[in-house]
Amino acid sequence: MKKLILKAGREKSLKRRHPWIFSGAVARLTGEPQSGDTIELQSSDGEFLGMAAYSAQSQIVARLWDSAHCEIDAAFFRGRIARAIALRTRLAPHAHAVRLVHAESDGLPGVIVDRYGDVVVLQLSSAGAMRWRDAIADAIEQLVQPRTIYERSDAEVLHLEGIEPVVGVLRGAPPPADLAVEEEGLKFHVDVPHGHKTGFYLDQRANRLRLRELAKDRSVLDCFCYSGGFTLNALAGGAAQVTSVDSSGGALELLQRNVALNGLASPELIEADVFQCLRKMRDQARHFDVIILDPPKFAPTSAHAPKAARAYKDINLLAFKLLAPGGLLCTYSCSGGVTRDLFQKIVAGAALDAGVDAQIVAHLSAGPDHPVALHFPESEYLKGLICRVP
Ligand code: SAH
C-alpha cells in the first residue's frame, strides 16, 4: 500500500476529522504514489489515520476519503452518494433544482453534483475525484437515472492541481438548449455548458425567496445579478422598480429570457462594472429602498482576504450611501477565505465610513442542500447580512 507519513505532531487536525493534509505536514511518502492514487495516512509513530487521495501538485497534498480502514472502490462512491441524496430528501426536497453532493461536507472531497430536473451536472476539482469519475457517474446513473450527466470540471482551482479542465456530455443525451428549472414557483433557464459554476446558483434559493417577501412596492437594485435570481424574486414580490447590474452581456441576456419566461415586467438593465456603476449612481444622487450585493468570490483562500476585504468594503460603503431612509442592504460573500466574523467587520467598517448607523436584521447562509461539515469550517463559504439603515 502507498503511504503518506506525517511529521511528528501533525496528525492533530486529521484526528479532528479535518479532511485536508497540507504539503508542509508531510514527512515522507512510500510506494511512489501518483496523483489521484489512494494512499494510507500514517502518523510519525505508525498510527493509521485514514484513507485519502493523493495530489502530487497541490498544496493540499491529500484529501481524506475515510478515517477508517476501508476499500476505496466503486461501492464506496455509491454508498457516499446514496447517503448524500438521502440527507436531502427531508431537508431539501427540491427534486427539480438541488445540490445532491456538496464535496467535503458530504464526505466526497472534490465532488459536486447538481441536479436540474433530468440533467445532472458533475463538477470534479481534485485529482482523486477525477480518478473515480466513471464510478461516480455509474452511481449517479443508478441512483438518479437522469437523462444526461454533463461534466463541468472547469473550476478555477483545477490549475492548482495541475489538471486540465474537462467539459462535455459524460453520459446520455446533450442537455436541451431550453433547459429550465423551477424555484419557488419561478422558472429559470439554466445554461449548463456555458453558465457560471454548474449553470445556476442553487445556494441562494432561500435568500432569494426572502427578498421576494421584502420587495413589495420598493425600488430594488440587484448588483451582480447574473441570470436574475434576485431580480425575478423582486419582480415577483411586487417591487415598484428593479435595476439589475452585471458586467456580463451573456448574463443579462439570460436574465431577459428568464423575465420573459415568467411573464414579468422588464427591469432596468445596466451592463457595467458594479464598482464604477455604484460610483456613478452616487454622483447622480440615485437612491434605492433595497440593494443586493452578491459578488463573485473575491477571496478563494485566506491569502486573498486582505485584497478581498478592500473590495467588499468599497461596494458595501457605496451601497450604504445609495440607500433611501429605512432602506435594506442584502449583502453577501461567497469567499471561502473570508469568515463570517470578518465579513461582518468589513460591513460594519463600510457603514461607519458611509456615516450610517445600520442594524443587522438577519444573518443568512446557503440552503440545507449545501451543508456545512462541523469539522470543516471552510465549507461555510456563503454568508449574508440584511442590514437596515434609519
Ligand atoms: N446573484 C446571482 C449570482 C451572482 S454571481 C444569482 O442569484 O444567481 C456573480 C455575477 O457577478 C456574475 O454574473 C458575474 O458576471 C458578475 N460580475 C463579476 N464581476 C463583476 C463586476 N466587477 N461588475 C459587475 N458584475 C460582475
CSV table of C-alpha atoms and ligand atoms in Angstrom, one decimal:
chain,number,residue,atom,x,y,z
A,1,MET,CA,0.0,0.0,0.0
A,2,LYS,CA,1.2,3.5,-0.8
A,3,LYS,CA,1.6,5.6,2.3
A,4,LEU,CA,1.9,9.2,3.4
A,5,ILE,CA,3.7,9.6,6.7
A,6,LEU,CA,3.1,12.8,8.6
A,7,LYS,CA,5.7,14.8,10.6
A,8,ALA,CA,5.6,14.4,14.3
A,9,GLY,CA,2.6,16.3,15.9
A,10,ARG,CA,0.9,17.0,12.5
A,11,GLU,CA,-1.9,14.4,13.0
A,12,LYS,CA,-4.0,16.7,15.2
A,13,SER,CA,-6.3,18.2,12.6
A,14,LEU,CA,-6.8,14.8,10.9
A,15,LYS,CA,-7.8,13.4,14.2
A,16,ARG,CA,-10.4,16.1,14.4
A,17,ARG,CA,-11.6,14.9,11.0
A,18,HIS,CA,-10.4,17.9,9.1
A,19,PRO,CA,-10.1,16.3,5.6
A,20,TRP,CA,-7.1,18.2,4.2
A,21,ILE,CA,-3.4,17.4,4.5
A,22,PHE,CA,-1.1,20.3,3.6
A,23,SER,CA,2.3,19.6,2.0
A,24,GLY,CA,4.2,21.1,4.9
A,25,ALA,CA,2.9,18.4,7.2
A,26,VAL,CA,4.4,15.5,5.2
A,27,ALA,CA,7.5,13.7,6.4
A,28,ARG,CA,7.7,11.2,3.6
A,29,LEU,CA,5.9,9.1,1.0
A,30,THR,CA,6.3,5.4,0.4
A,31,GLY,CA,5.4,3.3,-2.7
A,32,GLU,CA,5.7,6.3,-5.2
A,33,PRO,CA,2.1,7.4,-5.3
A,34,GLN,CA,0.9,9.2,-8.4
A,35,SER,CA,-1.7,12.0,-8.5
A,36,GLY,CA,-5.2,10.5,-7.8
A,37,ASP,CA,-3.9,7.3,-6.2
A,38,THR,CA,-5.5,6.1,-2.9
A,39,ILE,CA,-3.0,6.3,-0.1
A,40,GLU,CA,-2.9,5.4,3.6
A,41,LEU,CA,-2.2,8.1,6.1
A,42,GLN,CA,0.1,7.4,9.0
A,43,SER,CA,1.3,9.4,12.0
A,44,SER,CA,5.1,9.6,12.7
A,45,ASP,CA,4.8,6.8,15.1
A,46,GLY,CA,3.0,4.5,12.7
A,47,GLU,CA,-0.6,5.0,13.8
A,48,PHE,CA,-3.2,4.6,10.9
A,49,LEU,CA,-5.1,7.8,10.3
A,50,GLY,CA,-7.2,7.2,7.2
A,51,MET,CA,-7.6,6.6,3.5
A,52,ALA,CA,-7.0,9.6,1.2
A,53,ALA,CA,-6.5,10.7,-2.3
A,54,TYR,CA,-3.0,11.9,-3.2
A,55,SER,CA,-2.5,15.2,-5.2
A,56,ALA,CA,1.1,15.5,-6.3
A,57,GLN,CA,1.0,19.1,-7.4
A,58,SER,CA,-1.4,20.8,-4.9
A,59,GLN,CA,-0.6,22.4,-1.6
A,60,ILE,CA,-3.4,20.2,-0.4
A,61,VAL,CA,-1.4,17.1,-0.9
A,62,ALA,CA,-4.0,14.6,0.3
A,63,ARG,CA,-7.8,14.7,0.9
A,64,LEU,CA,-9.4,12.3,3.3
A,65,TRP,CA,-11.8,9.7,1.9
A,66,ASP,CA,-12.4,7.9,5.2
A,67,SER,CA,-10.8,7.9,8.6
A,68,ALA,CA,-11.5,4.1,8.9
A,69,HIS,CA,-9.5,1.4,7.1
A,70,CYS,CA,-11.7,0.6,4.1
A,71,GLU,CA,-11.7,-0.2,0.5
A,72,ILE,CA,-11.9,2.9,-1.8
A,73,ASP,CA,-13.8,1.5,-4.7
A,74,ALA,CA,-17.0,1.9,-6.8
A,75,ALA,CA,-19.1,0.7,-3.8
A,76,PHE,CA,-17.6,3.3,-1.6
A,77,PHE,CA,-18.7,6.1,-4.0
A,78,ARG,CA,-22.1,4.6,-4.5
A,79,GLY,CA,-22.5,4.5,-0.7
A,80,ARG,CA,-21.5,8.1,-0.2
A,81,ILE,CA,-23.6,9.4,-3.0
A,82,ALA,CA,-26.6,7.5,-1.8
A,83,ARG,CA,-26.1,8.9,1.7
A,84,ALA,CA,-25.8,12.4,0.4
A,85,ILE,CA,-29.1,12.1,-1.6
A,86,ALA,CA,-30.9,10.6,1.4
A,87,LEU,CA,-29.8,13.5,3.6
A,88,ARG,CA,-31.6,15.9,1.2
A,89,THR,CA,-34.9,14.1,0.9
A,90,ARG,CA,-36.3,15.6,4.1
A,91,LEU,CA,-34.5,18.9,4.4
A,92,ALA,CA,-34.1,19.9,0.8
A,93,PRO,CA,-36.8,18.1,-1.1
A,94,HIS,CA,-36.4,20.3,-4.2
A,95,ALA,CA,-36.1,17.5,-6.7
A,96,HIS,CA,-36.0,19.8,-9.6
A,97,ALA,CA,-33.1,22.0,-8.7
A,98,VAL,CA,-30.9,20.8,-5.9
A,99,ARG,CA,-27.3,20.2,-5.0
A,100,LEU,CA,-27.1,16.5,-4.4
A,101,VAL,CA,-23.4,16.2,-3.4
A,102,HIS,CA,-21.5,19.1,-1.7
A,103,ALA,CA,-17.9,17.9,-1.7
A,104,GLU,CA,-16.1,17.6,1.7
A,105,SER,CA,-19.4,18.3,3.5
A,106,ASP,CA,-20.8,15.0,2.1
A,107,GLY,CA,-17.5,13.1,2.6
A,108,LEU,CA,-16.5,13.5,-1.0
A,109,PRO,CA,-13.7,16.0,-1.5
A,110,GLY,CA,-13.6,17.4,-5.0
A,111,VAL,CA,-17.0,16.2,-6.0
A,112,ILE,CA,-20.0,18.4,-6.6
A,113,VAL,CA,-23.2,17.1,-8.1
A,114,ASP,CA,-26.1,19.5,-9.0
A,115,ARG,CA,-29.4,18.3,-10.3
A,116,TYR,CA,-31.5,20.4,-12.8
A,117,GLY,CA,-34.5,18.1,-13.4
A,118,ASP,CA,-33.4,15.4,-15.8
A,119,VAL,CA,-29.9,16.8,-16.2
A,120,VAL,CA,-27.2,16.2,-13.6
A,121,VAL,CA,-24.1,18.3,-13.7
A,122,LEU,CA,-20.9,16.8,-12.2
A,123,GLN,CA,-18.0,19.1,-11.2
A,124,LEU,CA,-14.8,17.4,-10.2
A,125,SER,CA,-12.0,19.5,-8.8
A,126,SER,CA,-9.3,17.2,-7.4
A,127,ALA,CA,-7.0,14.5,-8.8
A,128,GLY,CA,-8.6,11.9,-6.5
A,129,ALA,CA,-12.1,12.8,-7.6
A,130,MET,CA,-11.1,12.7,-11.3
A,131,ARG,CA,-9.6,9.2,-10.9
A,132,TRP,CA,-13.1,7.9,-9.8
A,133,ARG,CA,-15.1,9.8,-12.5
A,134,ASP,CA,-16.6,6.6,-14.0
A,135,ALA,CA,-17.5,5.1,-10.6
A,136,ILE,CA,-19.2,8.4,-9.7
A,137,ALA,CA,-21.1,8.6,-13.0
A,138,ASP,CA,-22.2,4.9,-12.6
A,139,ALA,CA,-23.5,5.7,-9.1
A,140,ILE,CA,-25.4,8.8,-10.3
A,141,GLU,CA,-26.9,6.8,-13.2
A,142,GLN,CA,-28.1,4.1,-10.8
A,143,LEU,CA,-29.4,6.3,-8.1
A,144,VAL,CA,-30.8,9.3,-10.0
A,145,GLN,CA,-31.4,7.8,-13.5
A,146,PRO,CA,-31.1,11.2,-15.2
A,147,ARG,CA,-31.4,11.8,-19.0
A,148,THR,CA,-28.0,13.5,-19.0
A,149,ILE,CA,-24.8,13.6,-16.9
A,150,TYR,CA,-22.9,16.6,-18.0
A,151,GLU,CA,-19.3,17.3,-16.7
A,152,ARG,CA,-18.3,20.9,-15.8
A,153,SER,CA,-14.9,20.2,-14.4
A,154,ASP,CA,-13.6,23.7,-15.2
A,155,ALA,CA,-13.4,25.3,-11.7
A,156,GLU,CA,-10.6,27.8,-11.3
A,157,VAL,CA,-9.0,25.8,-8.6
A,158,LEU,CA,-8.2,23.0,-11.0
A,159,HIS,CA,-5.0,24.6,-12.1
A,160,LEU,CA,-3.7,24.3,-8.6
A,161,GLU,CA,-4.0,20.5,-9.0
A,162,GLY,CA,-2.2,20.6,-12.4
A,163,ILE,CA,-5.3,19.2,-14.1
A,164,GLU,CA,-6.7,20.3,-17.5
A,165,PRO,CA,-10.4,21.2,-17.4
A,166,VAL,CA,-13.0,18.7,-18.8
A,167,VAL,CA,-16.3,20.0,-20.1
A,168,GLY,CA,-18.9,17.9,-22.0
A,169,VAL,CA,-21.5,15.2,-22.0
A,170,LEU,CA,-20.4,12.3,-19.8
A,171,ARG,CA,-23.5,10.1,-20.1
A,172,GLY,CA,-26.7,10.3,-22.1
A,173,ALA,CA,-28.1,12.9,-24.4
A,174,PRO,CA,-26.8,16.5,-24.6
A,175,PRO,CA,-28.7,18.9,-22.3
A,176,PRO,CA,-31.7,20.6,-24.0
A,177,ALA,CA,-30.9,24.1,-25.2
A,178,ASP,CA,-34.1,25.4,-23.4
A,179,LEU,CA,-33.4,23.6,-20.1
A,180,ALA,CA,-35.3,25.4,-17.3
A,181,VAL,CA,-35.8,24.6,-13.6
A,182,GLU,CA,-38.5,25.8,-11.2
A,183,GLU,CA,-37.5,27.5,-7.9
A,184,GLU,CA,-40.3,28.5,-5.5
A,185,GLY,CA,-42.7,29.0,-8.4
A,186,LEU,CA,-40.4,30.9,-10.7
A,187,LYS,CA,-38.8,29.3,-13.8
A,188,PHE,CA,-35.1,29.8,-14.7
A,189,HIS,CA,-33.2,28.9,-17.8
A,190,VAL,CA,-30.1,27.0,-16.9
A,191,ASP,CA,-27.2,27.1,-19.4
A,192,VAL,CA,-25.3,24.0,-18.3
A,193,PRO,CA,-22.5,24.1,-20.9
A,194,HIS,CA,-21.7,27.8,-20.7
A,195,GLY,CA,-23.2,29.2,-17.5
A,196,HIS,CA,-21.4,30.0,-14.3
A,197,LYS,CA,-20.4,27.2,-12.0
A,198,THR,CA,-22.7,24.3,-13.0
A,199,GLY,CA,-25.1,26.7,-14.6
A,200,PHE,CA,-27.1,28.2,-11.7
A,201,TYR,CA,-26.5,29.5,-8.2
A,202,LEU,CA,-28.6,27.0,-6.2
A,203,ASP,CA,-27.1,28.2,-2.9
A,204,GLN,CA,-29.1,31.4,-2.8
A,205,ARG,CA,-32.5,29.8,-3.1
A,206,ALA,CA,-33.9,30.7,0.4
A,207,ASN,CA,-32.3,34.1,0.3
A,208,ARG,CA,-33.9,35.0,-3.0
A,209,LEU,CA,-37.3,34.0,-1.5
A,210,ARG,CA,-36.5,36.2,1.5
A,211,LEU,CA,-36.1,39.1,-0.9
A,212,ARG,CA,-39.4,38.4,-2.6
A,213,GLU,CA,-41.1,38.9,0.8
A,214,LEU,CA,-39.3,42.2,1.3
A,215,ALA,CA,-39.7,43.8,-2.1
A,216,LYS,CA,-43.3,44.9,-2.3
A,217,ASP,CA,-43.6,48.5,-3.5
A,218,ARG,CA,-39.9,49.0,-3.1
A,219,SER,CA,-37.3,50.2,-5.5
A,220,VAL,CA,-34.6,47.5,-5.8
A,221,LEU,CA,-31.0,47.5,-7.1
A,222,ASP,CA,-29.7,44.0,-7.8
A,223,CYS,CA,-25.9,44.2,-8.2
A,224,PHE,CA,-24.1,41.2,-9.8
A,225,CYS,CA,-27.4,39.9,-11.0
A,226,TYR,CA,-26.3,37.0,-13.3
A,227,SER,CA,-29.4,35.3,-14.7
A,228,GLY,CA,-31.7,37.2,-12.5
A,229,GLY,CA,-32.1,35.1,-9.4
A,230,PHE,CA,-32.8,38.1,-7.1
A,231,THR,CA,-34.2,40.3,-9.8
A,232,LEU,CA,-37.0,37.9,-10.7
A,233,ASN,CA,-37.9,37.4,-7.0
A,234,ALA,CA,-38.0,41.2,-6.5
A,235,LEU,CA,-40.4,41.5,-9.5
A,236,ALA,CA,-42.5,38.5,-8.3
A,237,GLY,CA,-42.7,40.1,-4.9
A,238,GLY,CA,-44.3,43.3,-6.4
A,239,ALA,CA,-41.3,45.6,-6.4
A,240,ALA,CA,-42.1,49.1,-7.7
A,241,GLN,CA,-39.0,49.2,-9.8
A,242,VAL,CA,-35.9,47.0,-10.3
A,243,THR,CA,-32.5,47.9,-11.6
A,244,SER,CA,-30.1,45.0,-12.4
A,245,VAL,CA,-26.4,45.3,-13.0
A,246,ASP,CA,-23.9,42.8,-14.3
A,247,SER,CA,-20.7,43.1,-16.3
A,248,SER,CA,-21.6,40.1,-18.5
A,249,GLY,CA,-23.8,40.7,-21.5
A,250,GLY,CA,-24.5,37.0,-21.7
A,251,ALA,CA,-25.8,37.0,-18.1
A,252,LEU,CA,-28.1,39.9,-18.9
A,253,GLU,CA,-29.4,38.1,-22.0
A,254,LEU,CA,-30.2,35.1,-19.9
A,255,LEU,CA,-31.9,37.4,-17.3
A,256,GLN,CA,-34.1,38.8,-20.1
A,257,ARG,CA,-35.1,35.3,-21.2
A,258,ASN,CA,-36.0,34.5,-17.6
A,259,VAL,CA,-38.1,37.6,-17.2
A,260,ALA,CA,-40.0,36.7,-20.4
A,261,LEU,CA,-40.3,33.0,-19.4
A,262,ASN,CA,-42.2,34.1,-16.2
A,263,GLY,CA,-44.2,36.8,-17.9
A,264,LEU,CA,-42.8,39.6,-15.7
A,265,ALA,CA,-42.2,43.3,-16.5
A,266,SER,CA,-38.7,44.1,-17.7
A,267,PRO,CA,-36.3,45.6,-15.2
A,268,GLU,CA,-33.8,48.4,-16.0
A,269,LEU,CA,-30.7,46.5,-17.2
A,270,ILE,CA,-27.2,48.0,-16.9
A,271,GLU,CA,-24.2,46.2,-18.4
A,272,ALA,CA,-21.4,47.6,-16.3
A,273,ASP,CA,-18.7,47.1,-13.7
A,274,VAL,CA,-20.5,47.3,-10.3
A,275,PHE,CA,-17.7,49.3,-8.7
A,276,GLN,CA,-18.0,52.0,-11.4
A,277,CYS,CA,-21.7,51.8,-11.6
A,278,LEU,CA,-22.3,52.4,-7.9
A,279,ARG,CA,-20.0,55.5,-8.1
A,280,LYS,CA,-21.9,56.9,-11.0
A,281,MET,CA,-25.2,56.3,-9.2
A,282,ARG,CA,-23.8,58.1,-6.1
A,283,ASP,CA,-22.8,61.1,-8.3
A,284,GLN,CA,-26.3,61.1,-9.8
A,285,ALA,CA,-27.8,61.0,-6.3
A,286,ARG,CA,-29.9,57.9,-7.1
A,287,HIS,CA,-31.4,56.1,-4.1
A,288,PHE,CA,-33.0,52.6,-3.6
A,289,ASP,CA,-35.1,51.0,-0.9
A,290,VAL,CA,-33.4,47.6,-1.2
A,291,ILE,CA,-29.9,46.9,-2.6
A,292,ILE,CA,-28.5,43.4,-3.2
A,293,LEU,CA,-24.8,42.8,-3.4
A,294,ASP,CA,-24.0,39.2,-4.4
A,295,PRO,CA,-20.5,39.5,-5.9
A,296,PRO,CA,-18.3,36.6,-7.2
A,297,LYS,CA,-15.7,35.0,-4.9
A,298,PHE,CA,-13.2,37.8,-4.2
A,299,ALA,CA,-11.1,35.6,-1.9
A,300,PRO,CA,-10.9,31.9,-2.9
A,301,THR,CA,-8.4,31.3,0.1
A,302,SER,CA,-7.5,33.3,3.2
A,303,ALA,CA,-4.3,34.5,1.4
A,304,HIS,CA,-6.6,36.7,-0.7
A,305,ALA,CA,-8.5,38.0,2.2
A,306,PRO,CA,-6.9,41.5,2.6
A,307,LYS,CA,-7.4,42.4,-1.0
A,308,ALA,CA,-10.9,41.0,-1.0
A,309,ALA,CA,-11.7,42.9,2.2
A,310,ARG,CA,-11.0,46.2,0.4
A,311,ALA,CA,-13.2,45.2,-2.5
A,312,TYR,CA,-16.1,44.2,-0.2
A,313,LYS,CA,-15.7,47.4,1.8
A,314,ASP,CA,-15.8,49.5,-1.3
A,315,ILE,CA,-19.1,48.2,-2.7
A,316,ASN,CA,-20.8,48.0,0.7
A,317,LEU,CA,-19.8,51.6,1.5
A,318,LEU,CA,-21.2,52.8,-1.8
A,319,ALA,CA,-24.4,50.8,-1.3
A,320,PHE,CA,-25.0,52.2,2.2
A,321,LYS,CA,-24.7,55.7,0.6
A,322,LEU,CA,-27.3,54.8,-2.1
A,323,LEU,CA,-29.9,53.5,0.4
A,324,ALA,CA,-33.1,55.6,0.9
A,325,PRO,CA,-34.2,56.2,4.5
A,326,GLY,CA,-35.3,52.9,6.1
A,327,GLY,CA,-33.6,51.0,3.3
A,328,LEU,CA,-32.2,47.5,3.4
A,329,LEU,CA,-28.9,46.2,2.2
A,330,CYS,CA,-28.8,42.5,1.5
A,331,THR,CA,-25.0,41.8,1.2
A,332,TYR,CA,-23.3,38.5,0.6
A,333,SER,CA,-19.8,37.0,0.5
A,334,CYS,CA,-19.2,33.6,-1.1
A,335,SER,CA,-15.4,33.7,-0.4
A,336,GLY,CA,-14.1,30.7,1.5
A,337,GLY,CA,-11.2,32.9,2.5
A,338,VAL,CA,-13.4,35.4,4.4
A,339,THR,CA,-15.0,34.2,7.6
A,340,ARG,CA,-18.4,35.3,8.8
A,341,ASP,CA,-16.8,37.4,11.6
A,342,LEU,CA,-14.5,39.1,9.2
A,343,PHE,CA,-17.3,39.8,6.7
A,344,GLN,CA,-19.4,41.4,9.5
A,345,LYS,CA,-16.5,43.6,10.5
A,346,ILE,CA,-16.0,44.7,6.9
A,347,VAL,CA,-19.7,45.6,6.5
A,348,ALA,CA,-19.5,47.5,9.9
A,349,GLY,CA,-16.5,49.4,8.6
A,350,ALA,CA,-18.3,50.3,5.4
A,351,ALA,CA,-21.3,51.6,7.4
A,352,LEU,CA,-19.1,53.7,9.6
A,353,ASP,CA,-17.3,55.3,6.7
A,354,ALA,CA,-20.6,55.9,4.9
A,355,GLY,CA,-21.7,57.7,8.1
A,356,VAL,CA,-24.8,55.5,8.7
A,357,ASP,CA,-25.9,53.7,11.9
A,358,ALA,CA,-27.1,50.4,10.4
A,359,GLN,CA,-28.6,47.4,12.2
A,360,ILE,CA,-28.3,43.7,11.2
A,361,VAL,CA,-31.8,42.3,10.9
A,362,ALA,CA,-30.9,38.9,9.5
A,363,HIS,CA,-27.9,36.5,9.2
A,364,LEU,CA,-28.1,34.4,6.1
A,365,SER,CA,-26.3,31.4,4.6
A,366,ALA,CA,-26.6,28.8,1.9
A,367,GLY,CA,-29.5,26.4,1.9
A,368,PRO,CA,-29.7,22.9,3.5
A,369,ASP,CA,-28.5,21.2,0.3
A,370,HIS,CA,-25.2,23.0,0.9
A,371,PRO,CA,-24.5,21.7,4.4
A,372,VAL,CA,-21.5,22.8,6.5
A,373,ALA,CA,-19.4,19.9,7.9
A,374,LEU,CA,-18.8,20.8,11.6
A,375,HIS,CA,-15.2,19.5,11.3
A,376,PHE,CA,-14.6,21.5,8.1
A,377,PRO,CA,-15.4,25.2,8.8
A,378,GLU,CA,-14.1,26.1,5.3
A,379,SER,CA,-17.4,24.6,3.9
A,380,GLU,CA,-19.3,27.6,5.3
A,381,TYR,CA,-18.5,29.7,2.3
A,382,LEU,CA,-21.7,31.7,1.8
A,383,LYS,CA,-22.6,34.3,4.4
A,384,GLY,CA,-25.0,37.1,4.1
A,385,LEU,CA,-26.4,40.0,6.2
A,386,ILE,CA,-29.5,42.1,5.8
A,387,CYS,CA,-28.8,45.5,7.3
A,388,ARG,CA,-31.3,48.3,7.8
A,389,VAL,CA,-30.5,52.0,7.9
A,390,PRO,CA,-32.6,54.5,9.8
B,1,SAH,N1,-27.0,36.8,-7.7
B,1,SAH,C1,-26.8,35.8,-8.7
B,1,SAH,C2,-25.4,35.2,-8.7
B,1,SAH,C3,-24.3,36.2,-8.9
B,1,SAH,S1,-22.8,35.6,-9.5
B,1,SAH,C4,-27.9,34.7,-8.6
B,1,SAH,O1,-28.6,34.7,-7.6
B,1,SAH,O2,-28.0,33.9,-9.5
B,1,SAH,C5,-21.8,36.9,-9.8
B,1,SAH,C6,-22.1,37.7,-11.0
B,1,SAH,O3,-21.2,38.9,-10.9
B,1,SAH,C7,-21.8,37.1,-12.3
B,1,SAH,O4,-22.9,37.1,-13.1
B,1,SAH,C8,-20.6,37.9,-13.0
B,1,SAH,O5,-20.8,38.1,-14.4
B,1,SAH,C9,-20.8,39.2,-12.3
B,1,SAH,N2,-19.6,40.1,-12.1
B,1,SAH,C10,-18.4,39.7,-11.7
B,1,SAH,N3,-17.6,40.8,-11.5
B,1,SAH,C11,-18.4,41.9,-11.8
B,1,SAH,C12,-18.1,43.3,-11.8
B,1,SAH,N4,-17.0,43.8,-11.4
B,1,SAH,N5,-19.2,44.1,-12.1
B,1,SAH,C13,-20.4,43.6,-12.4
B,1,SAH,N6,-20.6,42.3,-12.5
B,1,SAH,C14,-19.6,41.4,-12.2
